[in-house]
Amino acid sequence: MTRLDNKVYYIKKRSLKEHEKFMLNLIYKKNKNKTNLKVLDLGCADGLFLDHLNKLINIKSLTGIDNDKKLIKKANKIKFTCKNTFLFKNFENIKNL
């Protein structure tokens, strides 16, 4: 399923959106001195946010979930320095993760 508002994430070299920059800053401030963090991102889109987050803080593992197969494929192409998993799931049935 492709949603019209997801098209911005299909761009090859996109910049972070303003809300992503805001969240990066907030998460960094609260977690910059912590280690071995586990991160779950529901609605991870193309994984770019998680890529930037992975470069800022010490992440042990991350999981990104989105309901757009094309974006999950794009996220899986990113080279992360931590263990990572990207899943194509429909949020309507979230209890079966």
Backbone as a printed PyTorch tensor [residue, N CA C, xyz], in Angstrom:
tensor([[[ 0.8460, -1.1720,  0.0000],
         [ 0.0000,  0.0000,  0.0000],
         [ 0.8970,  1.2430,  0.0000]],

        [[ 0.6790,  2.1170, -0.9450],
         [ 1.4240,  3.3590, -1.0220],
         [ 0.4830,  4.5140, -0.7420]],

        [[ 0.8310,  5.3020,  0.2370],
         [ 0.0260,  6.4700,  0.5760],
         [ 0.6280,  7.6910, -0.0870]],

        [[-0.2090,  8.6240, -0.4980],
         [ 0.2580,  9.8240, -1.1720],
         [ 1.2490, 10.6070, -0.3280]],

        [[ 1.0280, 10.6830,  0.9730],
         [ 1.9250, 11.4640,  1.8200],
         [ 3.2770, 10.7830,  2.0320]],

        [[ 3.4510,  9.5700,  1.5850],
         [ 4.7390,  8.8750,  1.6920],
         [ 5.6610,  9.1990,  0.5360]],

        [[ 5.1560,  9.8210, -0.5170],
         [ 5.9640, 10.0500, -1.7230],
         [ 7.2270, 10.8560, -1.4410]],

        [[ 7.1960, 11.7420, -0.4770],
         [ 8.3940, 12.5240, -0.1470],
         [ 9.5370, 11.6050,  0.3110]],

        [[ 9.1970, 10.4700,  0.8940],
         [10.2140,  9.5360,  1.3740],
         [10.8380,  8.7130,  0.2480]],

        [[10.2460,  8.7300, -0.9440],
         [10.7860,  7.9710, -2.0740],
         [11.9380,  8.6990, -2.7560]],

        [[12.1560,  9.9510, -2.4230],
         [13.2410, 10.7330, -3.0080],
         [14.5750, 10.1260, -2.5870]],

        [[15.4860,  9.9650, -3.5450],
         [16.7740,  9.3200, -3.2480],
         [17.5540, 10.0170, -2.1520]],

        [[17.7990, 11.2850, -2.2810],
         [18.6060, 12.0390, -1.3190],
         [17.7410, 13.1130, -0.6690]],

        [[16.8910, 12.7190,  0.2340],
         [16.0250, 13.6930,  0.8910],
         [16.6830, 14.2030,  2.1670]],

        [[16.2470, 15.3550,  2.6080],
         [16.7090, 15.9200,  3.8780],
         [15.7500, 15.5060,  4.9770]],

        [[16.2090, 15.6060,  6.2060],
         [15.3030, 15.3360,  7.3270],
         [14.2030, 16.3840,  7.3530]],

        [[13.0130, 15.9410,  7.7110],
         [11.8950, 16.8700,  7.8750],
         [12.0730, 17.6050,  9.2080]],

        [[11.3880, 18.7130,  9.3630],
         [11.5240, 19.5230, 10.5830],
         [11.1730, 18.7250, 11.8380]],

        [[10.1190, 17.9300, 11.7870],
         [ 9.7510, 17.1480, 12.9810],
         [10.8080, 16.0900, 13.2900]],

        [[11.4930, 15.5780, 12.2730],
         [12.5620, 14.6110, 12.5020],
         [13.7620, 15.2820, 13.1750]],

        [[14.0910, 16.4750, 12.7370],
         [15.1870, 17.2360, 13.3560],
         [14.8670, 17.5290, 14.8190]],

        [[13.6240, 17.9200, 15.0840],
         [13.1910, 18.2060, 16.4500],
         [13.3290, 16.9610, 17.3300]],

        [[12.8580, 15.8190, 16.8260],
         [12.9280, 14.5760, 17.6040],
         [14.3730, 14.1300, 17.8200]],

        [[15.2220, 14.2790, 16.8210],
         [16.6410, 13.9300, 16.9850],
         [17.2700, 14.7240, 18.1240]],

        [[17.0190, 16.0070, 18.1200],
         [17.5630, 16.8840, 19.1530],
         [17.0530, 16.4780, 20.5390]],

        [[15.7810, 16.2240, 20.6460],
         [15.1660, 15.8370, 21.9140],
         [15.7270, 14.4970, 22.4170]],

        [[15.7800, 13.5170, 21.5430],
         [16.2830, 12.1970, 21.9330],
         [17.7600, 12.2680, 22.2910]],

        [[18.5180, 13.0350, 21.5290],
         [19.9470, 13.1850, 21.8230],
         [20.1590, 13.7840, 23.2110]],

        [[19.4380, 14.8560, 23.5280],
         [19.6010, 15.5120, 24.8330],
         [19.2970, 14.5680, 25.9850]],

        [[18.3160, 13.7140, 25.8240],
         [17.9130, 12.8200, 26.9060],
         [18.7350, 11.5390, 26.9890]],

        [[19.4570, 11.2080, 25.9150],
         [20.1400,  9.9090, 25.8690],
         [21.6160,  9.9600, 25.4960]],

        [[22.2130, 11.1370, 25.3930],
         [23.5870, 11.2480, 24.9050],
         [24.6130, 10.5250, 25.7760]],

        [[24.3420, 10.3610, 27.0470],
         [25.2990,  9.6990, 27.9430],
         [24.9330,  8.2530, 28.2500]],

        [[23.8880,  7.7610, 27.6400],
         [23.4710,  6.3760, 27.8740],
         [24.1260,  5.4660, 26.8370]],

        [[24.2130,  4.1830, 27.1850],
         [24.8170,  3.2150, 26.2620],
         [23.8820,  2.0370, 26.0530]],

        [[24.1270,  1.3320, 24.9620],
         [23.3980,  0.1020, 24.6360],
         [21.8780,  0.2840, 24.5900]],

        [[21.4420,  1.3590, 23.9850],
         [20.0090,  1.6290, 23.8790],
         [19.3470,  0.7320, 22.8370]],

        [[18.1020,  0.3960, 23.0790],
         [17.2720, -0.3350, 22.1180],
         [16.1940,  0.6290, 21.6480]],

        [[16.0590,  0.7570, 20.3350],
         [15.1590,  1.7430, 19.7560],
         [14.0900,  1.0500, 18.9120]],

        [[12.8480,  1.4720, 19.0830],
         [11.7200,  1.0160, 18.2710],
         [11.0990,  2.2360, 17.6190]],

        [[10.9760,  2.2120, 16.3090],
         [10.3790,  3.3210, 15.5620],
         [ 9.1770,  2.7970, 14.7820]],

        [[ 7.9920,  3.1370, 15.2400],
         [ 6.7650,  2.7810, 14.5330],
         [ 6.4780,  3.8640, 13.5060]],

        [[ 6.4600,  3.4830, 12.2480],
         [ 6.3060,  4.4560, 11.1770],
         [ 7.6570,  4.9760, 10.7510]],

        [[ 8.6210,  4.0670, 10.6200],
         [10.0220,  4.4440, 10.3630],
         [10.2720,  4.9780,  8.9590]],

        [[ 9.3210,  4.8290,  8.0630],
         [ 9.4430,  5.2930,  6.6810],
         [10.6970,  4.7150,  6.0360]],

        [[11.5810,  5.5720,  5.5060],
         [12.7680,  5.1190,  4.7760],
         [13.9770,  4.8510,  5.6610]],

        [[13.8430,  5.0170,  6.9680],
         [14.9370,  4.7320,  7.8950],
         [15.9490,  5.8510,  8.0560]],

        [[15.7760,  6.9620,  7.3570],
         [16.7440,  8.0570,  7.4270],
         [16.8540,  8.6320,  8.8380]],

        [[15.7320,  8.7800,  9.5110],
         [15.7510,  9.2820, 10.8940],
         [16.5970,  8.3600, 11.7740]],

        [[16.3800,  7.0540, 11.6570],
         [17.1360,  6.0980, 12.4690],
         [18.6190,  6.1060, 12.1100]],

        [[18.9260,  6.3380, 10.8570],
         [20.3120,  6.4430, 10.4270],
         [20.9960,  7.6160, 11.1400]],

        [[20.3440,  8.7480, 11.1710],
         [20.9020,  9.9170, 11.8600],
         [20.9900,  9.6750, 13.3650]],

        [[19.9770,  9.0650, 13.9370],
         [19.9680,  8.7760, 15.3740],
         [21.1090,  7.8250, 15.7340]],

        [[21.3290,  6.8260, 14.9060],
         [22.3900,  5.8480, 15.1240],
         [23.7680,  6.5080, 15.1510]],

        [[23.9300,  7.5930, 14.4300],
         [25.2110,  8.3050, 14.3960],
         [25.3850,  9.2410, 15.5980]],

        [[24.2970,  9.5470, 16.2870],
         [24.3470, 10.4870, 17.4170],
         [24.5040,  9.8320, 18.7790]],

        [[23.8380,  8.7130, 18.9860],
         [23.8340,  8.0810, 20.3140],
         [24.2500,  6.6130, 20.2010]],

        [[24.5660,  6.0160, 21.3370],
         [25.0350,  4.6360, 21.4020],
         [23.8460,  3.6730, 21.3760]],

        [[23.5600,  3.1510, 20.2140],
         [22.4230,  2.2370, 20.0570],
         [22.9390,  0.8110, 19.9250]],

        [[22.3740, -0.0710, 20.7300],
         [22.7110, -1.4890, 20.6530],
         [21.9350, -2.1560, 19.5250]],

        [[20.6360, -1.8580, 19.4540],
         [19.8040, -2.4310, 18.3930],
         [18.6360, -1.5010, 18.1000]],

        [[18.1760, -1.5810, 16.8710],
         [17.0150, -0.7770, 16.4990],
         [16.0750, -1.6030, 15.6450]],

        [[14.8000, -1.2970, 15.7820],
         [13.7580, -1.9240, 14.9820],
         [12.8950, -0.8270, 14.3920]],

        [[12.7240, -0.8830, 13.1000],
         [11.8550,  0.0510, 12.4060],
         [10.7030, -0.7120, 11.7810]],

        [[ 9.5010, -0.1870, 11.9490],
         [ 8.3040, -0.8360, 11.4110],
         [ 7.5180,  0.1870, 10.5980]],

        [[ 7.0900, -0.2260,  9.4180],
         [ 6.2790,  0.6490,  8.5830],
         [ 5.3340, -0.2060,  7.7440]],

        [[ 4.2540,  0.4130,  7.2750],
         [ 3.2820, -0.3240,  6.4730],
         [ 3.4340, -0.0330,  4.9760]],

        [[ 4.6200,  0.3930,  4.5790],
         [ 4.9210,  0.6590,  3.1750],
         [ 6.1380, -0.1800,  2.7710]],

        [[ 5.8960, -1.2220,  1.9810],
         [ 6.9700, -2.1510,  1.5910],
         [ 8.1270, -1.4550,  0.8850]],

        [[ 7.8090, -0.5000,  0.0390],
         [ 8.8360,  0.2080, -0.7220],
         [ 9.7870,  0.9550,  0.2190]],

        [[ 9.2380,  1.5410,  1.2860],
         [10.0700,  2.2690,  2.2460],
         [10.8950,  1.3150,  3.1000]],

        [[10.3460,  0.1790,  3.4480],
         [11.1000, -0.8230,  4.2150],
         [12.2940, -1.3250,  3.3870]],

        [[12.0850, -1.5450,  2.0970],
         [13.1940, -1.9590,  1.2260],
         [14.2880, -0.8920,  1.2010]],

        [[13.8800,  0.3610,  1.1550],
         [14.8430,  1.4590,  1.1540],
         [15.6120,  1.5080,  2.4830]],

        [[14.9130,  1.3300,  3.5910],
         [15.5570,  1.3380,  4.9210],
         [16.5570,  0.1960,  5.0560]],

        [[16.2430, -0.9410,  4.4860],
         [17.1430, -2.1030,  4.5740],
         [18.4470, -1.9100,  3.8160]],

        [[18.5350, -0.9210,  2.9560],
         [19.7590, -0.6500,  2.2010],
         [20.7580,  0.2040,  2.9850]],

        [[20.3220,  0.7950,  4.0920],
         [21.1980,  1.6440,  4.9030],
         [22.1640,  0.7610,  5.6900]],

        [[23.4030,  1.1800,  5.7500],
         [24.4330,  0.4610,  6.5160],
         [24.4960,  1.0380,  7.9260]],

        [[23.9800,  0.3100,  8.8950],
         [23.9750,  0.7400, 10.2960],
         [25.1500,  0.1330, 11.0350]],

        [[25.5830,  0.8030, 12.1040],
         [26.6750,  0.2710, 12.9200],
         [26.1500, -0.5880, 14.0630]],

        [[24.8430, -0.6860, 14.1870],
         [24.2470, -1.5090, 15.2430],
         [23.3580, -2.5780, 14.6070]],

        [[22.9530, -3.5290, 15.4080],
         [22.0140, -4.5460, 14.9540],
         [20.7170, -3.8360, 14.5620]],

        [[20.1420, -4.2060, 13.4220],
         [18.9200, -3.5390, 12.9890],
         [17.9700, -4.4930, 12.2920]],

        [[16.6960, -4.1910, 12.4380],
         [15.6360, -4.9680, 11.8100],
         [14.5820, -3.9990, 11.3060]],

        [[14.1710, -4.1840, 10.0780],
         [13.0760, -3.3910,  9.5220],
         [11.9780, -4.3440,  9.0900]],

        [[10.7640, -4.0630,  9.5370],
         [ 9.6340, -4.9430,  9.2910],
         [ 8.5010, -4.2270,  8.5740]],

        [[ 7.9030, -4.9340,  7.6350],
         [ 6.6930, -4.4580,  6.9770],
         [ 5.5140, -5.0150,  7.7610]],

        [[ 4.7840, -4.1390,  8.4370],
         [ 3.6360, -4.5550,  9.2500],
         [ 2.5190, -3.5340,  9.1180]],

        [[ 1.3070, -4.0340,  9.2340],
         [ 0.1360, -3.1750,  9.2670],
         [-0.1450, -2.8290, 10.7250]],

        [[-0.1990, -1.5660, 11.0400],
         [-0.3820, -1.1350, 12.4280],
         [-1.7410, -1.4920, 13.0110]],

        [[-2.6850, -1.8350, 12.1750],
         [-4.0150, -2.1870, 12.6710],
         [-3.9680, -3.4740, 13.4880]],

        [[-2.9270, -4.2760, 13.2750],
         [-2.8040, -5.5480, 13.9820],
         [-1.4820, -5.5770, 14.7380]],

        [[-1.2040, -4.5330, 15.4730],
         [ 0.0920, -4.3380, 16.1300],
         [ 0.4060, -5.3980, 17.1890]],

        [[-0.5960, -6.0210, 17.7630],
         [-0.3560, -6.9990, 18.8200],
         [ 0.3750, -8.2380, 18.3210]],

        [[ 0.4190, -8.4490, 17.0110],
         [ 1.0750, -9.6380, 16.4530],
         [ 2.4860, -9.3640, 15.9670]],

        [[ 3.1760, -8.4180, 16.5520],
         [ 4.5650, -8.1550, 16.1530],
         [ 5.4360, -9.2570, 16.6890]]])
